[in-house]
Coordinates of C-alpha atoms in Angstrom, one line a residue:
M1 CA 87.3 118.9 80.5
K2 CA 87.7 115.1 80.6
R3 CA 85.1 112.9 82.9
V4 CA 86.2 110.1 85.4
L5 CA 83.7 107.6 86.6
I6 CA 85.0 106.5 89.9
I7 CA 83.5 103.4 91.9
S8 CA 84.1 103.3 95.3
P9 CA 81.4 101.2 97.1
Y10 CA 82.6 102.4 100.9
F11 CA 82.5 106.1 101.1
P12 CA 81.7 109.3 103.7
P13 CA 80.1 108.7 105.9
S14 CA 81.4 105.3 106.0
N15 CA 84.8 105.5 108.1
T16 CA 87.1 102.8 106.0
P17 CA 90.8 103.3 104.8
D18 CA 89.9 102.4 101.3
M19 CA 87.7 105.3 100.4
Q20 CA 90.3 107.8 101.9
R21 CA 92.5 108.1 98.3
V22 CA 89.1 109.1 96.2
R23 CA 88.1 111.2 99.5
T24 CA 91.0 113.3 99.3
S25 CA 91.8 113.6 95.8
L26 CA 87.9 114.9 94.8
P27 CA 89.1 118.3 95.6
Y28 CA 91.7 118.4 93.3
F29 CA 90.5 116.7 89.9
Q30 CA 88.9 119.6 88.6
E31 CA 92.4 121.5 89.0
F32 CA 93.9 119.0 86.7
G33 CA 91.2 119.1 84.0
W34 CA 88.9 116.4 85.2
N35 CA 85.2 116.2 86.5
A36 CA 84.9 113.1 88.7
D37 CA 81.7 111.4 89.3
V38 CA 81.4 108.6 92.1
V39 CA 79.3 105.6 92.2
V40 CA 79.4 104.4 95.9
V41 CA 76.9 102.1 98.1
H42 CA 74.5 104.0 100.4
E43 CA 75.6 104.3 103.9
D44 CA 72.3 102.4 105.1
Y45 CA 73.9 99.3 103.7
S46 CA 77.3 99.7 105.0
E47 CA 78.0 97.9 108.4
M48 CA 81.3 100.3 109.0
S49 CA 81.2 102.6 111.9
K50 CA 80.2 106.4 110.1
D51 CA 81.7 109.7 110.6
E52 CA 79.5 112.5 109.5
L53 CA 82.6 115.1 109.5
L54 CA 84.4 113.0 106.6
L55 CA 81.3 114.8 104.4
Q56 CA 82.9 118.0 105.3
S57 CA 85.6 117.3 103.3
I58 CA 83.5 116.6 100.2
P59 CA 83.6 119.3 97.7
A60 CA 80.4 121.0 97.2
G61 CA 78.8 120.0 94.0
T62 CA 80.6 116.5 93.8
I63 CA 78.3 114.3 92.2
V64 CA 77.5 111.1 94.1
Y65 CA 75.2 108.3 92.7
K66 CA 74.5 105.6 95.6
V67 CA 73.5 102.2 94.8
A68 CA 71.8 99.7 97.1
A69 CA 72.6 96.2 98.3
L70 CA 71.4 93.5 99.6
S71 CA 70.8 93.0 103.3
R72 CA 73.5 91.7 105.0
K73 CA 70.9 90.1 107.6
W74 CA 70.1 87.7 104.7
T75 CA 73.1 87.1 102.8
A76 CA 75.1 86.3 106.0
K77 CA 73.6 83.2 106.3
F78 CA 75.0 82.2 103.0
G79 CA 78.4 83.5 104.0
L80 CA 78.3 86.3 101.7
G81 CA 78.5 89.2 104.1
S82 CA 80.7 91.4 101.8
I83 CA 79.2 94.9 100.3
A84 CA 81.1 94.2 97.2
L85 CA 79.2 90.9 96.5
R86 CA 76.0 92.5 98.1
S87 CA 76.1 95.1 95.6
M88 CA 77.1 94.0 92.5
F89 CA 74.0 93.9 90.7
F90 CA 72.7 97.2 91.7
Y91 CA 76.3 98.6 90.6
K92 CA 75.8 96.9 87.2
K93 CA 72.0 98.6 86.8
M94 CA 73.4 101.8 87.7
V95 CA 76.6 102.2 86.0
D96 CA 74.9 100.5 83.0
K97 CA 72.4 103.7 82.7
L98 CA 75.3 106.2 83.8
L99 CA 77.3 105.3 80.7
K100 CA 74.3 105.2 78.1
D101 CA 73.3 108.4 79.2
N102 CA 76.5 110.3 79.7
H103 CA 80.0 110.3 78.3
Y104 CA 82.6 109.4 80.7
D105 CA 86.5 109.1 79.3
L106 CA 87.8 106.3 81.8
I107 CA 86.3 104.2 84.8
Y108 CA 88.5 104.3 87.9
F109 CA 88.1 101.7 90.9
S110 CA 89.7 102.7 93.7
S111 CA 88.8 100.4 96.8
T112 CA 89.5 96.9 98.5
Q113 CA 86.0 95.6 97.6
F114 CA 87.6 93.8 94.6
P115 CA 84.6 91.7 93.6
V116 CA 82.8 94.4 92.2
C117 CA 85.7 95.3 89.9
V118 CA 84.9 92.6 87.6
M119 CA 82.1 94.5 86.5
C120 CA 84.6 96.6 84.8
V121 CA 85.4 93.7 82.0
W122 CA 81.5 93.9 81.1
W123 CA 81.3 98.0 80.9
K124 CA 84.6 98.0 78.6
K125 CA 83.0 95.5 76.1
K126 CA 79.6 97.0 76.0
F127 CA 80.7 100.8 76.2
Q128 CA 84.1 100.8 74.9
I129 CA 85.5 102.5 78.1
P130 CA 88.9 101.7 79.4
Y131 CA 89.5 101.5 83.3
V132 CA 92.2 101.6 86.0
I133 CA 92.3 99.7 88.8
D134 CA 93.7 101.1 91.8
M135 CA 95.7 98.2 93.9
Q136 CA 95.5 99.7 97.5
D137 CA 96.1 95.9 99.0
P138 CA 96.7 92.8 97.0
W139 CA 93.4 91.3 95.5
H140 CA 94.6 87.7 95.3
S141 CA 97.3 86.2 97.5
D142 CA 99.4 83.2 98.6
Y143 CA 100.3 85.0 102.1
Y144 CA 98.1 82.6 104.2
Q145 CA 98.7 79.3 102.0
D146 CA 101.8 78.3 104.3
K147 CA 100.1 79.4 107.5
P148 CA 98.4 77.6 110.4
R149 CA 94.8 77.5 109.8
D150 CA 94.5 79.5 113.0
Q151 CA 95.9 82.3 111.5
W152 CA 93.5 82.1 108.4
P153 CA 91.1 85.0 107.9
P154 CA 87.4 84.2 108.2
K155 CA 85.8 82.3 104.8
Y156 CA 89.4 82.2 103.6
W157 CA 89.0 78.8 101.6
F158 CA 86.1 80.4 99.6
S159 CA 87.6 84.0 99.6
Y160 CA 90.9 82.7 98.2
R161 CA 89.2 80.6 95.4
M162 CA 87.0 83.5 94.6
N163 CA 89.4 86.3 94.6
K164 CA 92.0 84.1 92.3
F165 CA 89.4 83.4 89.7
L166 CA 88.0 87.0 89.5
E167 CA 91.1 88.9 89.8
Q168 CA 92.6 86.8 86.7
V169 CA 89.3 87.5 84.5
T170 CA 89.5 91.3 85.6
L171 CA 93.1 92.2 85.3
K172 CA 93.6 90.8 81.9
H173 CA 91.3 93.2 80.6
S174 CA 92.7 96.5 82.9
N175 CA 94.3 99.3 81.1
G176 CA 96.0 101.1 83.6
L177 CA 97.3 100.3 87.2
I178 CA 97.7 102.2 90.1
A179 CA 99.4 100.5 93.4
V180 CA 101.0 101.8 96.7
S181 CA 103.7 99.5 95.8
Q182 CA 105.9 98.6 92.7
K183 CA 106.0 94.9 94.2
Y184 CA 102.1 94.7 93.7
I185 CA 102.1 96.0 90.2
D186 CA 105.1 93.7 89.4
D187 CA 103.6 90.7 91.0
L188 CA 100.6 91.4 88.7
K189 CA 102.1 91.8 85.3
A190 CA 104.6 88.8 85.8
R191 CA 101.4 86.5 86.9
Y192 CA 99.5 87.9 84.0
P193 CA 101.8 88.9 81.0
I194 CA 99.0 90.0 78.8
I195 CA 99.0 93.4 81.0
K196 CA 102.8 93.8 81.0
S197 CA 102.8 97.1 78.4
I198 CA 99.7 98.8 80.1
P199 CA 100.5 102.1 81.9
E200 CA 101.0 101.9 85.6
S201 CA 102.1 104.1 88.3
V202 CA 103.0 103.9 91.9
I203 CA 100.9 106.6 94.3
T204 CA 100.9 106.3 97.9
F205 CA 98.0 107.9 99.7
G206 CA 98.8 111.6 100.1
A207 CA 98.7 114.3 103.1
F208 CA 95.7 115.9 103.5
A209 CA 96.4 118.8 105.7
P210 CA 92.9 119.8 105.9
D211 CA 91.9 117.0 108.1
I212 CA 93.7 118.1 111.0
E213 CA 91.9 121.6 110.9
I214 CA 88.5 119.4 110.9
A215 CA 89.7 117.2 114.1
V216 CA 90.8 120.0 116.1
A217 CA 88.1 122.1 115.3
N218 CA 85.9 119.5 116.8
R219 CA 87.9 118.1 119.5
D220 CA 85.4 118.8 122.2
S221 CA 82.8 115.9 120.5
F222 CA 85.1 112.9 121.4
P223 CA 85.6 111.1 124.5
K224 CA 89.2 111.1 125.8
L225 CA 90.8 107.5 125.2
L226 CA 94.3 108.0 126.9
I227 CA 95.0 107.9 130.5
E228 CA 96.0 110.8 132.4
G229 CA 99.2 110.6 134.4
F230 CA 100.9 107.9 132.3
I231 CA 102.9 108.0 129.1
N232 CA 100.8 107.1 126.2
I233 CA 101.8 105.6 123.0
V234 CA 99.4 105.5 120.5
Y235 CA 98.6 103.0 117.5
I236 CA 95.6 103.4 115.4
G237 CA 95.0 101.0 112.5
R238 CA 94.7 97.3 111.7
G239 CA 96.0 94.7 113.4
G240 CA 96.6 91.3 112.6
M241 CA 99.4 88.5 112.9
D242 CA 101.5 89.6 110.2
M243 CA 102.2 92.5 112.6
H244 CA 103.7 90.4 115.3
K245 CA 107.5 90.8 114.1
A246 CA 107.1 94.4 114.3
V247 CA 105.4 94.6 117.7
E248 CA 107.4 91.7 119.6
P249 CA 110.7 93.8 119.6
V250 CA 108.8 96.5 121.1
F251 CA 107.5 94.8 123.6
K252 CA 110.5 92.8 124.7
A253 CA 112.3 96.3 125.0
L254 CA 109.3 97.3 127.3
Q255 CA 109.7 93.6 129.1
A256 CA 113.4 94.3 129.8
G257 CA 113.0 98.0 130.6
L258 CA 110.4 96.8 133.4
L259 CA 112.8 94.2 134.8
S260 CA 115.4 96.8 135.1
Q261 CA 113.7 100.1 136.1
P262 CA 110.3 98.8 137.1
E263 CA 109.3 102.6 138.1
L264 CA 110.2 104.6 135.3
F265 CA 109.0 101.7 132.6
G266 CA 105.8 101.5 134.6
K267 CA 104.6 104.7 133.4
F268 CA 103.8 103.5 129.8
R269 CA 100.6 102.6 128.3
F270 CA 100.3 101.1 125.1
H271 CA 97.1 101.8 123.1
F272 CA 96.3 99.5 120.0
I273 CA 92.9 101.0 118.6
G274 CA 90.6 100.1 115.9
T275 CA 92.6 96.9 114.9
S276 CA 89.7 95.0 113.2
Y277 CA 87.5 95.6 110.1
A278 CA 85.1 93.4 112.1
A279 CA 81.4 95.2 113.2
K280 CA 81.5 96.6 116.4
G281 CA 82.0 94.2 119.3
K282 CA 82.6 91.2 116.8
G283 CA 86.2 92.0 116.4
V284 CA 89.1 89.4 117.8
P285 CA 92.3 91.0 119.3
T286 CA 95.5 90.1 117.8
I287 CA 97.6 92.4 119.5
Y288 CA 97.0 91.9 123.2
P289 CA 97.1 88.0 123.3
L290 CA 100.9 88.6 122.4
A291 CA 101.1 91.4 125.3
E292 CA 99.5 89.1 127.7
S293 CA 101.8 86.5 126.9
M294 CA 104.8 88.5 127.8
G295 CA 103.4 89.6 131.0
L296 CA 102.7 93.1 129.6
Q297 CA 98.7 93.1 130.3
E298 CA 98.8 96.1 132.5
L299 CA 100.6 98.3 129.9
V300 CA 99.0 97.2 126.5
S301 CA 95.7 97.8 125.9
E302 CA 93.6 97.0 122.4
S303 CA 90.4 98.0 121.2
T304 CA 89.2 96.1 118.3
D305 CA 86.3 98.3 117.3
R306 CA 87.1 101.5 115.2
I307 CA 86.7 105.2 115.7
S308 CA 85.9 107.8 113.9
Y309 CA 88.3 109.1 111.5
Y310 CA 88.7 112.7 113.2
H311 CA 88.4 111.0 116.5
A312 CA 91.4 108.9 115.6
L313 CA 93.3 112.3 114.7
V314 CA 92.3 114.0 117.6
T315 CA 93.5 110.8 119.9
L316 CA 97.1 111.1 117.6
K317 CA 97.3 114.7 118.6
D318 CA 96.8 114.0 122.4
A319 CA 98.9 111.2 122.6
D320 CA 102.6 111.5 124.0
A321 CA 104.2 109.7 121.2
L322 CA 103.0 107.3 118.0
F323 CA 103.7 104.1 117.2
L324 CA 103.9 102.5 113.6
P325 CA 104.3 99.0 113.2
G326 CA 104.6 97.6 109.6
S327 CA 103.8 93.8 108.4
D328 CA 106.4 90.9 107.6
D329 CA 104.9 91.3 104.1
P330 CA 107.6 93.6 102.4
A331 CA 105.2 95.1 100.2
Y332 CA 103.0 96.4 102.9
T333 CA 102.6 100.5 103.1
P334 CA 100.2 101.5 105.8
S335 CA 97.6 104.1 104.5
K336 CA 97.8 106.1 107.8
I337 CA 101.3 107.1 107.2
Y338 CA 100.6 110.7 106.5
P339 CA 98.2 111.5 108.8
Y340 CA 100.6 110.3 111.7
L341 CA 103.5 112.8 110.2
L342 CA 100.8 115.4 109.9
T343 CA 100.4 115.5 113.7
Q344 CA 104.2 116.2 114.0
K345 CA 104.4 113.8 117.0
A346 CA 107.2 111.6 118.4
M347 CA 106.9 108.5 116.3
L348 CA 108.4 105.0 116.8
A349 CA 108.0 103.0 113.3
V350 CA 109.1 99.5 113.1
F351 CA 109.1 98.2 109.6
N352 CA 110.3 95.0 107.4
T353 CA 113.8 95.8 105.7
R354 CA 112.4 95.8 102.3
S355 CA 109.1 98.0 103.0
P356 CA 108.6 101.0 101.0
A357 CA 107.5 103.2 103.9
T358 CA 110.9 103.3 105.3
E359 CA 112.0 105.5 102.3
V360 CA 108.5 107.6 102.5
L361 CA 109.0 108.0 105.8
R362 CA 112.6 109.5 105.3
N363 CA 111.5 111.4 102.4
S364 CA 108.9 113.4 104.2
A365 CA 110.3 114.3 107.4
D366 CA 112.9 114.3 109.8
G367 CA 113.2 112.9 113.6
T368 CA 111.2 109.9 112.9
E369 CA 113.0 106.9 114.6
I370 CA 112.9 103.7 112.3
V371 CA 113.8 100.5 113.1
I372 CA 114.1 97.2 111.1
F373 CA 112.6 94.7 113.1
D374 CA 114.6 91.9 111.1
K375 CA 118.0 93.2 112.2
A376 CA 120.1 92.1 115.7
D377 CA 119.9 95.8 117.1
A378 CA 116.2 96.2 116.9
V379 CA 115.3 95.3 120.5
S380 CA 118.4 97.3 122.0
R381 CA 117.6 100.5 119.5
I382 CA 114.0 100.6 120.8
S383 CA 115.2 100.2 124.3
R384 CA 117.1 103.3 124.0
I385 CA 114.2 105.0 122.5
L386 CA 112.0 104.1 125.3
T387 CA 114.2 104.9 127.8
K388 CA 114.3 108.5 126.4
W389 CA 110.2 108.5 126.2
A390 CA 110.1 107.2 129.8
N391 CA 112.2 110.3 131.1
K392 CA 109.5 112.3 128.8
E393 CA 112.3 113.2 126.2
F394 CA 110.3 113.4 123.1
K395 CA 111.6 114.5 120.2
P396 CA 108.6 116.1 117.5
I397 CA 109.4 115.0 114.0
H398 CA 109.8 118.0 111.3
L399 CA 108.3 118.1 108.0
R400 CA 110.5 118.1 105.1
P401 CA 110.6 120.9 102.4
G402 CA 109.8 118.1 100.0
F403 CA 106.8 117.1 102.2
E404 CA 104.3 118.6 99.5
N405 CA 105.2 116.2 97.0
F406 CA 103.3 113.7 99.0
S407 CA 100.3 116.0 99.6
A408 CA 96.9 114.6 98.0
K409 CA 96.7 117.3 95.6
N410 CA 100.3 116.4 94.2
L411 CA 99.3 112.8 94.0
T412 CA 96.2 113.6 92.6
G413 CA 98.0 115.1 89.8
K414 CA 100.0 111.8 89.3
Q415 CA 96.7 109.6 89.1
V416 CA 95.5 112.2 86.2
D417 CA 98.9 111.8 84.5
L418 CA 98.3 107.9 84.6
F419 CA 94.7 108.5 83.2
M420 CA 96.1 110.6 80.3
K421 CA 98.3 108.0 79.5
V422 CA 95.9 105.3 79.7
L423 CA 93.5 107.2 77.3
E424 CA 96.3 107.5 74.9
H425 CA 97.3 103.7 75.0
F426 CA 93.6 102.5 74.8
E427 CA 93.2 104.6 72.0
K428 CA 96.4 103.0 70.0
T429 CA 95.5 99.1 71.3
D430 CA 91.9 98.7 72.4
T431 CA 89.5 100.6 71.0
N432 CA 88.4 97.8 68.8
A433 CA 88.3 95.1 71.6

């Protein structure tokens, strides 16, 4: 049996998207011949919302090591609030001890808290152990370089330079790459030719059916967020200016419908929930201002505060239909695709023409309404869909027979296949590194 040490700063009960890969893979690693231990930051140091029900999905017997972090109360005064920066020293101390006292075949970094990943360079050099990086999002990116300053994320000047430096140091020594998009891998290998030959694999997040069972079993524990007597269309996930190109044609169709058939289209209520990663009450709306500018403030609401994962699933199940907007970044694949699909509700997805998400949706289910936002007929197509929904003509999606290919179990197998390739490649090329 092989052993992998997984680095995932956020972990249940913290409710964050970037721990979902690890959480939904843990039940299956042993089945594929690997024991997996996880090193996480103790939830007391996490500013993210907590969902205790997430712990029900973690297999009994999973070894989870918890590290401390510097208090955000103090580090935030210096602009260093990220859990990655606050926990790096404690990660080094813990993982150094684990690698000294135990045998692990591989380190697997799966998170978007990328600064911690630079420690993998040290662990590889000191303990002769290869590491794999899971690129769930870009680490260093030029996306905002040509954007107005008012669209820059907080502390962008500092984070841009830090990420550029740390990515270069870390990627040049990496032994394998997993990513949700081939473009992420292509960009990195073009940027760092030295890793051109290392093993790679494109693996989306997987569908984890037990989550629906846990959510439904605890339905009565959650407050209802939708409005009775209206047609509730729900999106739960991050917002951002990069989603305006997907949201705007929907709002234009809604706007036109209100002018031509006000009683019919006035039944809609669009809910955008959990659109910010900021601490509770600190998020800045990015969708509602667009709705307000188009006169749709009565039909659109946005709550930046995140809700618990299972509360989100119950809310998706309670919706009349779901809305899944994409980004103007062609490589963006939303992590919530599979939870959306598992609800089997009527769904409108609006994406970039080059988004890999469209292929995932077409291969996973029948009935999803997919609209490309940069095509001339986007608004007219959405208008027809909304007209049907206004008349309560909802067409539930149907999972295709091949949907099992996108299950968390099957995609854990793909991760393990990549691990084995990394070990083989490392033995041939890096044992003296």
